[in-house]
Short mmCIF file of C-alpha atoms in Angstrom, two decimals:
data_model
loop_
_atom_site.label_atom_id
_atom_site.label_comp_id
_atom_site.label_asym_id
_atom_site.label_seq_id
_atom_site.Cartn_x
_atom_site.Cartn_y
_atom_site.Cartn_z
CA UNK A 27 136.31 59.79 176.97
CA UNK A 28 137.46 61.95 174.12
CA UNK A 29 136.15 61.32 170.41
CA UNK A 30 133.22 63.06 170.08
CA UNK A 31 133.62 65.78 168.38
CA UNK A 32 131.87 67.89 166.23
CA UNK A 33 154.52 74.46 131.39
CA UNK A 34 157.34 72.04 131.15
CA UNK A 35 158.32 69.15 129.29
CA UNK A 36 156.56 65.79 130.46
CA UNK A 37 158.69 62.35 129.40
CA UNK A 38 157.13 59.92 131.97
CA UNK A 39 158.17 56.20 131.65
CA UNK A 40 156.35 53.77 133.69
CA UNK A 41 158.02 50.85 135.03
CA UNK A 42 156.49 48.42 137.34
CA UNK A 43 157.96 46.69 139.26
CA UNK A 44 156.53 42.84 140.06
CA UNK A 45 157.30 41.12 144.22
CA UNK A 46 160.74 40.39 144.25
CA UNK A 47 163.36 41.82 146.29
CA UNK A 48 166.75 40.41 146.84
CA UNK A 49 168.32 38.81 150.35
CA UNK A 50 171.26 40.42 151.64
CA UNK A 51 174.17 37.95 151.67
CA UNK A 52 174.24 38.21 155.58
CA UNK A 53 171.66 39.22 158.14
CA UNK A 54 172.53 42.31 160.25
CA UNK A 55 172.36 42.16 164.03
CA UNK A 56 170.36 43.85 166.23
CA UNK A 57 171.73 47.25 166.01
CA UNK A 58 169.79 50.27 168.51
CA UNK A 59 169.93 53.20 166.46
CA UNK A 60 169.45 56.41 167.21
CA UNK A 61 166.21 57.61 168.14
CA UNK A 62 163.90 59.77 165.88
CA UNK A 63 164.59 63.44 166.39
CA UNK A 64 161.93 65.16 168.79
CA UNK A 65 160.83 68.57 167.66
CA UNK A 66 157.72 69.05 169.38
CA UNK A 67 157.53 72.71 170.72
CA UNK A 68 155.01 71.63 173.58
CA UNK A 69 157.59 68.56 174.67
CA UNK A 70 154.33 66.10 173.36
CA UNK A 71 151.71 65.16 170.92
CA UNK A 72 149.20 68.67 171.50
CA UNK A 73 150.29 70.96 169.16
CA UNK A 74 150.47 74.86 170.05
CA UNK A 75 148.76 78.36 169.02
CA UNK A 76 152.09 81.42 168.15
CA UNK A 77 151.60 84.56 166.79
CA UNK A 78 151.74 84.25 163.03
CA UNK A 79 155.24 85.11 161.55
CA UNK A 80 155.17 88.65 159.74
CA UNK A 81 153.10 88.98 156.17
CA UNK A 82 152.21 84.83 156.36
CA UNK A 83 150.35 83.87 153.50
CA UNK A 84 149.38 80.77 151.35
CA UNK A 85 151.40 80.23 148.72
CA UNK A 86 149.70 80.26 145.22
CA UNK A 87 151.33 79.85 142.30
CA UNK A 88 149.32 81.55 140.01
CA UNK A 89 150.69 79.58 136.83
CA UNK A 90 154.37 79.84 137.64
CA UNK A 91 155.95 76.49 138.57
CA UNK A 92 154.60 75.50 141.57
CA UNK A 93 157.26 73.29 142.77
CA UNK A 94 158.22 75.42 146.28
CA UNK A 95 161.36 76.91 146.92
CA UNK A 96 162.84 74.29 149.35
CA UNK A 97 161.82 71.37 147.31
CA UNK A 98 163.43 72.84 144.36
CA UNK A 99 166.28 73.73 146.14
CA UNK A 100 166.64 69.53 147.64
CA UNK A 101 166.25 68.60 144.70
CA UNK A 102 168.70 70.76 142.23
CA UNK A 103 171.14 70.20 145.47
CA UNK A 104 170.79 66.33 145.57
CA UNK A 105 171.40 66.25 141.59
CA UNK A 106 174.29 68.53 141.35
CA UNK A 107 176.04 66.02 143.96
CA UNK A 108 174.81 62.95 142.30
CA UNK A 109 177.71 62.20 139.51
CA UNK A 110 180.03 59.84 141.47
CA UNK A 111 176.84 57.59 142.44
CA UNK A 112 175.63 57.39 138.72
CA UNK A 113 179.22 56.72 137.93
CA UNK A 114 179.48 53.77 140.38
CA UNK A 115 175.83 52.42 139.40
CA UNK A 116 176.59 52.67 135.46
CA UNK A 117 180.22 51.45 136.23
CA UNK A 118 178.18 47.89 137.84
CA UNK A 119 175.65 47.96 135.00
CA UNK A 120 178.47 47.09 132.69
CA UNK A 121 176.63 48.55 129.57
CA UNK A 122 178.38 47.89 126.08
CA UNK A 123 179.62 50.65 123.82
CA UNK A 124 178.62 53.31 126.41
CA UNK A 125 181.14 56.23 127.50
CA UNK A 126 180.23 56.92 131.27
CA UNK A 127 181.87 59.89 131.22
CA UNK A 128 180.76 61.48 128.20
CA UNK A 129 177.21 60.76 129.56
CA UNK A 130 177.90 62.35 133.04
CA UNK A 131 177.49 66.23 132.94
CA UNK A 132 179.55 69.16 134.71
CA UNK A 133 176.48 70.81 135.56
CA UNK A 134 173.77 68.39 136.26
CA UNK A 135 170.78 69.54 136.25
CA UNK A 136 167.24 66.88 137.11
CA UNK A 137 165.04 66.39 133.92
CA UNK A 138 167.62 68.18 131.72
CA UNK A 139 170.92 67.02 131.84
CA UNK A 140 170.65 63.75 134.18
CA UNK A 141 167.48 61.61 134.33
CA UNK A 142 165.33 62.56 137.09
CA UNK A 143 163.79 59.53 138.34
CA UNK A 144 160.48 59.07 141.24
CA UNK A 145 159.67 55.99 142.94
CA UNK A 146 155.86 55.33 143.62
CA UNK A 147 155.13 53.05 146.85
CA UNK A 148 151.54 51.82 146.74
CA UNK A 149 149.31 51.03 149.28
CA UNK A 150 149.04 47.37 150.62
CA UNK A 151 149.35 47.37 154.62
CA UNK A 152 151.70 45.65 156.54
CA UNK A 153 152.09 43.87 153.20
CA UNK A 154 153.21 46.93 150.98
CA UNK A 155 155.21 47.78 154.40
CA UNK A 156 157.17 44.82 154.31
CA UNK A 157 157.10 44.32 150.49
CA UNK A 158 158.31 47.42 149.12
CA UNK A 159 160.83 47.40 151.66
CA UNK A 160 162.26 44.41 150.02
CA UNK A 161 162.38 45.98 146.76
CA UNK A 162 164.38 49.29 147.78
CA UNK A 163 166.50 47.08 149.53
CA UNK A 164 167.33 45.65 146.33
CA UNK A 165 167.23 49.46 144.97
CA UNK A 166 169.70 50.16 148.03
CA UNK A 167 173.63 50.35 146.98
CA UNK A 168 174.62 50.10 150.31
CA UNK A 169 173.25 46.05 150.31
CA UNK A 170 176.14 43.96 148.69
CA UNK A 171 173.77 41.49 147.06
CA UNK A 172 172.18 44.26 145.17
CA UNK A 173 175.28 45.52 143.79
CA UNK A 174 176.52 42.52 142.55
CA UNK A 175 173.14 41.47 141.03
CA UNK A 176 173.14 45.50 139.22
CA UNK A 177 170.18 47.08 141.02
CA UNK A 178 171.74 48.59 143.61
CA UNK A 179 171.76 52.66 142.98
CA UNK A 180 168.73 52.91 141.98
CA UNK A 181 167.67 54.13 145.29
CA UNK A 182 170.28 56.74 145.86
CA UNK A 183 169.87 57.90 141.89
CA UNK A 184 165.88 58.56 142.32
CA UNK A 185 164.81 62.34 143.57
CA UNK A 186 162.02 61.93 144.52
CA UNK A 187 159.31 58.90 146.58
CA UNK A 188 155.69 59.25 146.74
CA UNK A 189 153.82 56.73 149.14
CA UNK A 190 149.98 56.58 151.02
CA UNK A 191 148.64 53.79 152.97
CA UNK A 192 150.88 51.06 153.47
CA UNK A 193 153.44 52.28 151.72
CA UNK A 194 153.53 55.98 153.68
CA UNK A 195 154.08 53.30 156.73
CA UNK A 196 157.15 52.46 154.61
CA UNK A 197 158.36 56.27 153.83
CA UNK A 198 157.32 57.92 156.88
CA UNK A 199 159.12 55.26 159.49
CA UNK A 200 162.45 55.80 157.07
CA UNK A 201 162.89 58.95 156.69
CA UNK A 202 162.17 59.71 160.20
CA UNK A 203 164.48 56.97 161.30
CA UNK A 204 167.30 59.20 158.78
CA UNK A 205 167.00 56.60 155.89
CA UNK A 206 168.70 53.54 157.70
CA UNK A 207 169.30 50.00 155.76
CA UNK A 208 165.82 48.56 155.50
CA UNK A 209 167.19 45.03 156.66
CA UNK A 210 168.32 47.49 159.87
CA UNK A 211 164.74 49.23 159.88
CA UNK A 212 163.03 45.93 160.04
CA UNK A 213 165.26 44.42 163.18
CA UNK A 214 165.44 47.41 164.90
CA UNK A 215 162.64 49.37 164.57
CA UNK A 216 159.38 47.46 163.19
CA UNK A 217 158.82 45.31 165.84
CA UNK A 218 156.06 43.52 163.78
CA UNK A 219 155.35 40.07 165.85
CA UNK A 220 152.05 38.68 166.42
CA UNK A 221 152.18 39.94 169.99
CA UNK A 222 152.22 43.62 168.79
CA UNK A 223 149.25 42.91 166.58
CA UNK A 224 146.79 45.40 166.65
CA UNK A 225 144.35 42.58 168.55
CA UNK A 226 146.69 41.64 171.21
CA UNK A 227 146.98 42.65 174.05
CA UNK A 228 150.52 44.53 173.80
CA UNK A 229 148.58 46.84 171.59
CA UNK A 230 145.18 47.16 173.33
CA UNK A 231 146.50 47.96 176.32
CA UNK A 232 148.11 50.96 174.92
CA UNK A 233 145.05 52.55 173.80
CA UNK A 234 143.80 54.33 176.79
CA UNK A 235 147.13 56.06 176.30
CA UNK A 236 146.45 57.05 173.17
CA UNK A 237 143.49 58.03 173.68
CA UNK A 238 144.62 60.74 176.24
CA UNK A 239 147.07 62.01 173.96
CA UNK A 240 144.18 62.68 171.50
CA UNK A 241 142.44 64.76 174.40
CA UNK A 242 145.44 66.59 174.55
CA UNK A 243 144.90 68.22 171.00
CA UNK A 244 141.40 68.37 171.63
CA UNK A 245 142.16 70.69 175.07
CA UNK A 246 144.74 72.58 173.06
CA UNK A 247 141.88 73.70 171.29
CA UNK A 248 142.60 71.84 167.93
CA UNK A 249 139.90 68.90 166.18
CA UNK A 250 140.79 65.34 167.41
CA UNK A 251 139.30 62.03 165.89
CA UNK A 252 139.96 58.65 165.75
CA UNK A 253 142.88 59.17 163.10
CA UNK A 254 144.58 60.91 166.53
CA UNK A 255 144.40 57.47 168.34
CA UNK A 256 145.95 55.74 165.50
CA UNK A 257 148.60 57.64 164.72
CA UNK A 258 149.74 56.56 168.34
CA UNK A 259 149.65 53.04 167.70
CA UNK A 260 151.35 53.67 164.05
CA UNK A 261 153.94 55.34 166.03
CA UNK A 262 154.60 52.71 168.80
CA UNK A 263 155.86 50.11 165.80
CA UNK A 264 156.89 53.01 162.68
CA UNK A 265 158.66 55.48 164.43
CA UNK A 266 162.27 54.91 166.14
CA UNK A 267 161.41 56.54 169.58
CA UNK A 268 160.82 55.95 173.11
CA UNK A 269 158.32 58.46 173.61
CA UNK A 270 156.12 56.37 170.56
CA UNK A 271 156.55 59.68 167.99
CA UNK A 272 154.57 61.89 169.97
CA UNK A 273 157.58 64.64 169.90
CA UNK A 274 158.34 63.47 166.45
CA UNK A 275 157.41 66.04 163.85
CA UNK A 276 157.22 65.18 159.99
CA UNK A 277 158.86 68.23 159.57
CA UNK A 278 161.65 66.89 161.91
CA UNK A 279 162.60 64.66 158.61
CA UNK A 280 164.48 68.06 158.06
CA UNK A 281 166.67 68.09 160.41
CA UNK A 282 168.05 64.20 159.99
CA UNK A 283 171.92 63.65 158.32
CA UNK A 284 170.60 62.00 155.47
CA UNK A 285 167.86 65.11 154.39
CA UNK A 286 170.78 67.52 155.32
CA UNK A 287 173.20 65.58 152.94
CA UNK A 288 170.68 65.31 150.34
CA UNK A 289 171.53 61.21 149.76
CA UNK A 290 167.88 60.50 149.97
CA UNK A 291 164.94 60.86 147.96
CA UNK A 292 162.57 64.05 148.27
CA UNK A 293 159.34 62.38 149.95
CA UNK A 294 155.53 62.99 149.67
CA UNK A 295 153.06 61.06 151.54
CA UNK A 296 149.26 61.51 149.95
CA UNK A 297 145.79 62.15 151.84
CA UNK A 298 142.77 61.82 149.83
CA UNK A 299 139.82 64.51 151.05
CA UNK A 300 136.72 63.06 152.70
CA UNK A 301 134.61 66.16 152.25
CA UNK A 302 133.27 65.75 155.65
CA UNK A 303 132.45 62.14 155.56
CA UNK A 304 130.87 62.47 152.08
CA UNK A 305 129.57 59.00 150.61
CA UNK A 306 131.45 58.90 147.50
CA UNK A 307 135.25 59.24 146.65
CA UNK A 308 136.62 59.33 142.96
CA UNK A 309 139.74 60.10 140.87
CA UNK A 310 138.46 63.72 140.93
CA UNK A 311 138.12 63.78 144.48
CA UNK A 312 140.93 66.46 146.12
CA UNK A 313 144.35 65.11 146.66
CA UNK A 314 146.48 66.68 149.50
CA UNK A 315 150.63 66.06 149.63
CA UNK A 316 152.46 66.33 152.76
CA UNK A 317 156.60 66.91 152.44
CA UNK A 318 159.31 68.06 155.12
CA UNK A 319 158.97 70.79 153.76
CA UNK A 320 155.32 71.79 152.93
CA UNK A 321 151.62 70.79 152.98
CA UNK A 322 149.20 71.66 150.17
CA UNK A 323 146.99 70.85 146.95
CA UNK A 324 147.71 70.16 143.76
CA UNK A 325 144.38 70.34 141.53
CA UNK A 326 142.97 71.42 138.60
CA UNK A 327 140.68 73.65 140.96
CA UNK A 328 143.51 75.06 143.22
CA UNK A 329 147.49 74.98 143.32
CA UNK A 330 147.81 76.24 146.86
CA UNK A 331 150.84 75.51 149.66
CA UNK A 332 152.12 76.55 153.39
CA UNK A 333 155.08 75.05 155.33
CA UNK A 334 154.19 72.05 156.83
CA UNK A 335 155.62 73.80 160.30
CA UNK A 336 152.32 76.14 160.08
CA UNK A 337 149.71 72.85 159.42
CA UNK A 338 147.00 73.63 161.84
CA UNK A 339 146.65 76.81 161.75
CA UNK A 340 143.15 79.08 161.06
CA UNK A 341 143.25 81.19 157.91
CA UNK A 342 140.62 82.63 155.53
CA UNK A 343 141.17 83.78 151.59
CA UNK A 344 144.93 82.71 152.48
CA UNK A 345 145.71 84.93 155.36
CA UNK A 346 145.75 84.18 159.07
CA UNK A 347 142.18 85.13 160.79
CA UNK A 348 143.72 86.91 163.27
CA UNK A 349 148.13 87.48 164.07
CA UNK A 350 147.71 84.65 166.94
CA UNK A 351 145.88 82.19 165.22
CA UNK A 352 148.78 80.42 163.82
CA UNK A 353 149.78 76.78 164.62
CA UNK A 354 152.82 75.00 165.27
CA UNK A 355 153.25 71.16 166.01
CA UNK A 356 150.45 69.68 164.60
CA UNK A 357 152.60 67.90 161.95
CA UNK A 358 152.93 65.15 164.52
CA UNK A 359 154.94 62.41 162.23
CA UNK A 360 152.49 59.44 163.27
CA UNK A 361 149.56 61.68 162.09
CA UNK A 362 151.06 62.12 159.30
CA UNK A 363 151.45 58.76 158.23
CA UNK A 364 147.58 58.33 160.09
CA UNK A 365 146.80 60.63 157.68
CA UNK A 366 147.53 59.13 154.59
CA UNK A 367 146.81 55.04 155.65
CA UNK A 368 143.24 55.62 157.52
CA UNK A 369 141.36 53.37 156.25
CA UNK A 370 139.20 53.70 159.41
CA UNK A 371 137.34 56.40 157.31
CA UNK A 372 135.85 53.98 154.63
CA UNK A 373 133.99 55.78 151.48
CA UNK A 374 131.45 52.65 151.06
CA UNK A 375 131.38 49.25 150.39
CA UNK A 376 129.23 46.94 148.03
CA UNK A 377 125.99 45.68 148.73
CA UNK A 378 127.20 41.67 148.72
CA UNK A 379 128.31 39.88 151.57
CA UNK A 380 132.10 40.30 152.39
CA UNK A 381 133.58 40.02 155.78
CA UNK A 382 134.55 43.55 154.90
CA UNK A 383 130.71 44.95 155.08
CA UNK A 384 130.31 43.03 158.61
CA UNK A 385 133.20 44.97 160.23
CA UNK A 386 132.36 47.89 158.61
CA UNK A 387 128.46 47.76 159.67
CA UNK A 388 129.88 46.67 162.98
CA UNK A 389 132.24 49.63 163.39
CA UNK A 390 129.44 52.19 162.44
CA UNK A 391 127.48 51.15 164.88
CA UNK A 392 130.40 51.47 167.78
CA UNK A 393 131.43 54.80 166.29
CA UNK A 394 128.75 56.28 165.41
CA UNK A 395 129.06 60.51 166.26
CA UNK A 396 132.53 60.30 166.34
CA UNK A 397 134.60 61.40 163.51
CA UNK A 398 137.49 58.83 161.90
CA UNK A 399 138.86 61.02 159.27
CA UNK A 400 142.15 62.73 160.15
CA UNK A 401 140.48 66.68 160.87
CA UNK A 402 142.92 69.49 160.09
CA UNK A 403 141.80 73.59 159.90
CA UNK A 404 141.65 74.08 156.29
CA UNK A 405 144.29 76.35 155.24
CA UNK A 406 142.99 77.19 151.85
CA UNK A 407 139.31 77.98 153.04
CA UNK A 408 137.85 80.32 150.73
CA UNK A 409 140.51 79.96 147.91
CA UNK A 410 139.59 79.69 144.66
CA UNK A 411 142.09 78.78 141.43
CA UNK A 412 141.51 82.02 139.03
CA UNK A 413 139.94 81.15 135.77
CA UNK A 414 139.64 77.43 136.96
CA UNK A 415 136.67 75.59 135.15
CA UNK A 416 137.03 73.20 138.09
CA UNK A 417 135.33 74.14 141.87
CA UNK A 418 137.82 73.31 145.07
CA UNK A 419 135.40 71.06 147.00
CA UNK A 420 136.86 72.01 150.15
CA UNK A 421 136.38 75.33 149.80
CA UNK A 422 133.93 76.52 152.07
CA UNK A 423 134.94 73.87 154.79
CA UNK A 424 136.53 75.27 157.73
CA UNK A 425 138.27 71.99 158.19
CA UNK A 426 139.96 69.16 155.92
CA UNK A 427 138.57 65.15 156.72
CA UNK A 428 141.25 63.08 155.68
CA UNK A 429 140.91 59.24 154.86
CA UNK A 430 143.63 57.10 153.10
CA UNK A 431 145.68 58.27 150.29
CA UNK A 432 144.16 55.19 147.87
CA UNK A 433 140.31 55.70 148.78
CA UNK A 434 140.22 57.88 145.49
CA UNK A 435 141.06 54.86 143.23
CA UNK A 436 144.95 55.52 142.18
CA UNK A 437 146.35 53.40 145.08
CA UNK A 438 150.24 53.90 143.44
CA UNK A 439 151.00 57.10 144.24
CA UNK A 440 151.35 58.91 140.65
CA UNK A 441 149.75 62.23 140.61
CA UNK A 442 152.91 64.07 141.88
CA UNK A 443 155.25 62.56 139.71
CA UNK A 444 153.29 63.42 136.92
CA UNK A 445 153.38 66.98 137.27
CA UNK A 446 155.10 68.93 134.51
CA UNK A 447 156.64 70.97 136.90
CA UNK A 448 158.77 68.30 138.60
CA UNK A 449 160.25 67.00 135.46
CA UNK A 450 160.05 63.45 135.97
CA UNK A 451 161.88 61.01 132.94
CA UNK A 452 161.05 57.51 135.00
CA UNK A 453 158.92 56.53 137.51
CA UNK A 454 159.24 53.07 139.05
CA UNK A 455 156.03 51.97 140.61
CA UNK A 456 156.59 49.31 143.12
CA UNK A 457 152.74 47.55 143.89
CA UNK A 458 151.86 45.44 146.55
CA UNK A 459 147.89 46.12 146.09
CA UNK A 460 145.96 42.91 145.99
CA UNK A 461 142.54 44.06 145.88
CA UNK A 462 139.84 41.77 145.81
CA UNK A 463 136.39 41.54 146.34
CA UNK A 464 136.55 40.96 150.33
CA UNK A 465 139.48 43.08 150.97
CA UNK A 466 140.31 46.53 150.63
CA UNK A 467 143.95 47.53 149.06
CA UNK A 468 145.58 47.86 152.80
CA UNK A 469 144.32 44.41 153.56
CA UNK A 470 146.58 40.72 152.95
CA UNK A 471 144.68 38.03 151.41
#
C-alpha cells in the first residue's frame, strides 16, 4: 500500500447573489459529449521529469503588473470580441433612455472602456456544485428561460471566475468539459446518484484503483498523499472521460474550442497552504491560484508565477536545481480540483461535541503517518518579495501541503478579483456556504 510518505484603479462592486436559479423551459436529453481532451505526456496519471526548457525561471513581478502575459492576452482578446454579446444582453435588458450604441466602444478595452466583470463561486460541496450551477445557468444566454427573464449574458459578459471547494468541482468539470450547457453538464457528465456516493459501493470499489494510480506518482519519483486518491474519485463523476481524468491536464483547458474562442470566462481555482500540516489556518495564511495558464502566489510576502505545464518541478531561488529537474504532467485536472476542495486536510475543530470532531478523531487515528494535503515541490523555495514587511511562510519548505481553498476563512473566492491589477468593476459572488456549528462549509445540512 502506498500513502506513507514522508498600481491601478480599484472600483469593486459586490453583488451577492441569494439560491435561485431559473428552469430551462425544456429538459435536454441525454446528449454524450465529447470527451475531455487527454494531454498527459506519460499516456496516465504519473507525471514525468524533461530537461528544463532554456533560461526557465520564476516569474516575479517585481512591482510591475503581475497579471501574466497569457492571461492578459485572454482577457484583452475575449473583451475586444465582446460588443455584439453586450449588445444582445443590453438589447433584452430593455433599459429606458439608454443609447446602446453610444455606450458600446470601437476599442474595448476590460476595466476601461467596457465593465470588466468576475464571478466568485464559493465553496459548499455537492451543494455549491449543484447550486451555483443553477445560477450560471440562469447567467447562461444560451438557456431560453434566462433570456426572456433578462439574466441571460451575464455569463458570457464576465472575464473572469474564481472558485475552491465545491465550487472548483463546478469550474474545473466545465471548463474541462469545453464550457457545455450546465443542464447538459449535469445529465451527461455528473452522474451524481446515491449509488455513486462516495459510501457505496460503485465508489469504494474503485479505490484500490486509485490508489495504484497514486503509487504511480510516487514511483515516478514525485510526493503522493491522500489528495492523489481523491482526485481519482473527483474525476470518475467531474471530469467527461473514460479514462476517469487521469490523462486530463488542467492545462488541457487550453486547448478546448471554447478557451480558443475566448467565449468563456478566464478561470482560477484557489488552494490555501497547510504549512506542512500546521495547526492553525487564517486570512493571512498563503493563498495559491491555479489557471490554464499558470500556477503561483499572490501575497503581500511574494508575487511569484510559472506555467502551470512546469507544476512539479524542483527549483531553488527561482531557477531549476539542476537542467533535468523539470516536470511536466503533474497538473493532473482531478488534482487540481483535489487541490483546492480537500477538506481531508482539516486545520482543527472545536472542543464541543459535533459529529464533525468524531469523524475527524476517527480519521486521525486511521491515517495517522500519512499525509492528506495535496504535496507539490515548491517552486518558489527560497524566494523572498524585496522590501516586503511580510515573511513567505513557505519559504524554506521544499514542498507546498495543500488543503481546501476555504480553510483560510474567505470561503467566496475574492482575493483575485480584488487585485488592482486585474481591473475588476463587479464581482458577483454566488454563495452556497451554510456553515454551522456541526458542519464545515463543503458539508449540506
Amino acid at each position: 500500500m502506498l500513502l506513507r510518505w514522508p498600481n491601478q484603479r480599484l472600483r469593486i462592486q459586490l453583488i451577492l447573489i441569494v439560491p435561485y436559479a431559473i428552469k430551462t423551459k425544456s429538459v435536454q436529453g441525454l446528449i454524450r459529449r465529447s470527451g475531455a481532451i487527454e494531454d498527459s505526456p506519460t499516456d496516465g496519471y504519473a507525471p514525468t521529469f524533461v530537461t528544463c526548457p532554456a533560461n526557465f525561471t520564476v516569474r516575479q513581478p517585481s512591482g510591475k503588473t503581475f497579471v501574466g502575459e497569457k492571461e492578459s492576452a485572454y482577457v484583452n482578446e475575449k473583451a475586444s470580441r465582446s460588443n455584439p454579446a453586450w449588445r444582445s444582453y443590453l438589447t433584452r435588458a430593455q433599459l429606458d433612455d439608454f443609447d446602446i450604441e453610444s455606450f458600446l466602444p470601437s476599442n474595448p478595452i476590460p476595466g476601461e472602456t467596457l465593465p470588466n466583470i468576475g464571478l466568485a463561486i464559493s465553496g459548499g460541496g455537492i451543494r455549491a456544485l449543484l447550486g451555483c450551477a443553477g445560477v450560471l445557468n440562469a447567467f447562461d444566454d444560451r438557456n431560453e428561460q434566462a433570456n426572456l427573464a433578462g439574466t441571460g449574458g451575464v455569463l458570457q459578459l464576465s472575464n473572469y471566475i474564481t472558485g475552491l471547494s465545491g465550487g472548483s468541482w463546478l469550474i474545473g468539470s466545465w471548463a474541462t468539459s469545453d464550457f457545455p450547457t450546465f443542464t447538459s453538464l449535469n445529465e451527461s457528465i455528473w452522474n451524481l446518484t446515491e449509488k455513486n456516493s462516495y459510501a457505496s459501493w460503485n465508489s469504494i470499489k474503485r479505490y484500490p484503483k486509485a490508489i495504484k494510480q497514486a503509487e504511480l506518482k510516487h514511483k515516478a519519483g514525485f510526493p503522493s498523499s491522500l489528495a492523489d486518491v481523491q482526485a481519482y474519485i473527483l474525476s470518475h463523476h467531474l471530469i467527461n472521460d473514460t479514462h476517469h481524468g487521469t490523462k486530463v491536464l488542467f492545462s488541457s483547458i487550453r486547448n478546448t474550442t471554447g478557451y480558443k474562442n475566448y467565449t468563456a470566462p478566464f478561470p482560477i481555482l484557489l488552494s490555501t497552504s497547510r504549512h506542512q500540516g500546521k495547526s492553525t489556518i487564517d486570512l493571512n495564511t498563503t493563498i495559491y491560484e491555479f489557471s490554464p495558464e499558470e500556477f503561483g502566489v499572490n501575497h503581500p510576502s511574494l508575487n511569484a508565477y510559472i506555467p502551470i505545464d512546469y507544476l512539479g518541478s524542483h527549483l531553488n531561488s527561482g531557477k531549476p536545481i539542476s537542467n533535468d529537474s523539470c516536470a511536466l504532467g503533474f497538473d493532473n485536472a482531478g488534482w487540481v480540483i483535489s487541490a483546492s476542495s480537500n477538506v481531508l486536510s482539516q486545520p482543527g475543530v472545536s472542543g464541543s461535541f459535533s459529529w464533525q470532531t468524531i469523524e475527524t478523531e476517527a480519521y486521525n487515528t486511521m491515517t495517522r503517518n500519512i499525509y492528506d494535503e495535496a504535496i507539490v515541490p515548491n517552486p518558489f523555495y527560497k524566494l523572498q518579495e524585496e522590501n516586503s514587511t511580510f515573511m513567505y511562510e513557505d519559504q524554506n519548505q521544499k514542498d507546498l501541503y495543500l488543503a481546501d481553498g476555504g480553510w483560510g476563512g474567505e470561503v467566496v473566492p475574492f482575493w483575485p478579483l480584488l487585485q488592482p491589477d486585474r481591473k475588476l468593476d463587479a464581482i458577483i459572488a454566488i454563495d452556497y456556504v451554510a456553515d454551522g456549528p456541526s458542519m464545515y462549509h463543503g458539508a449540506c445540512e
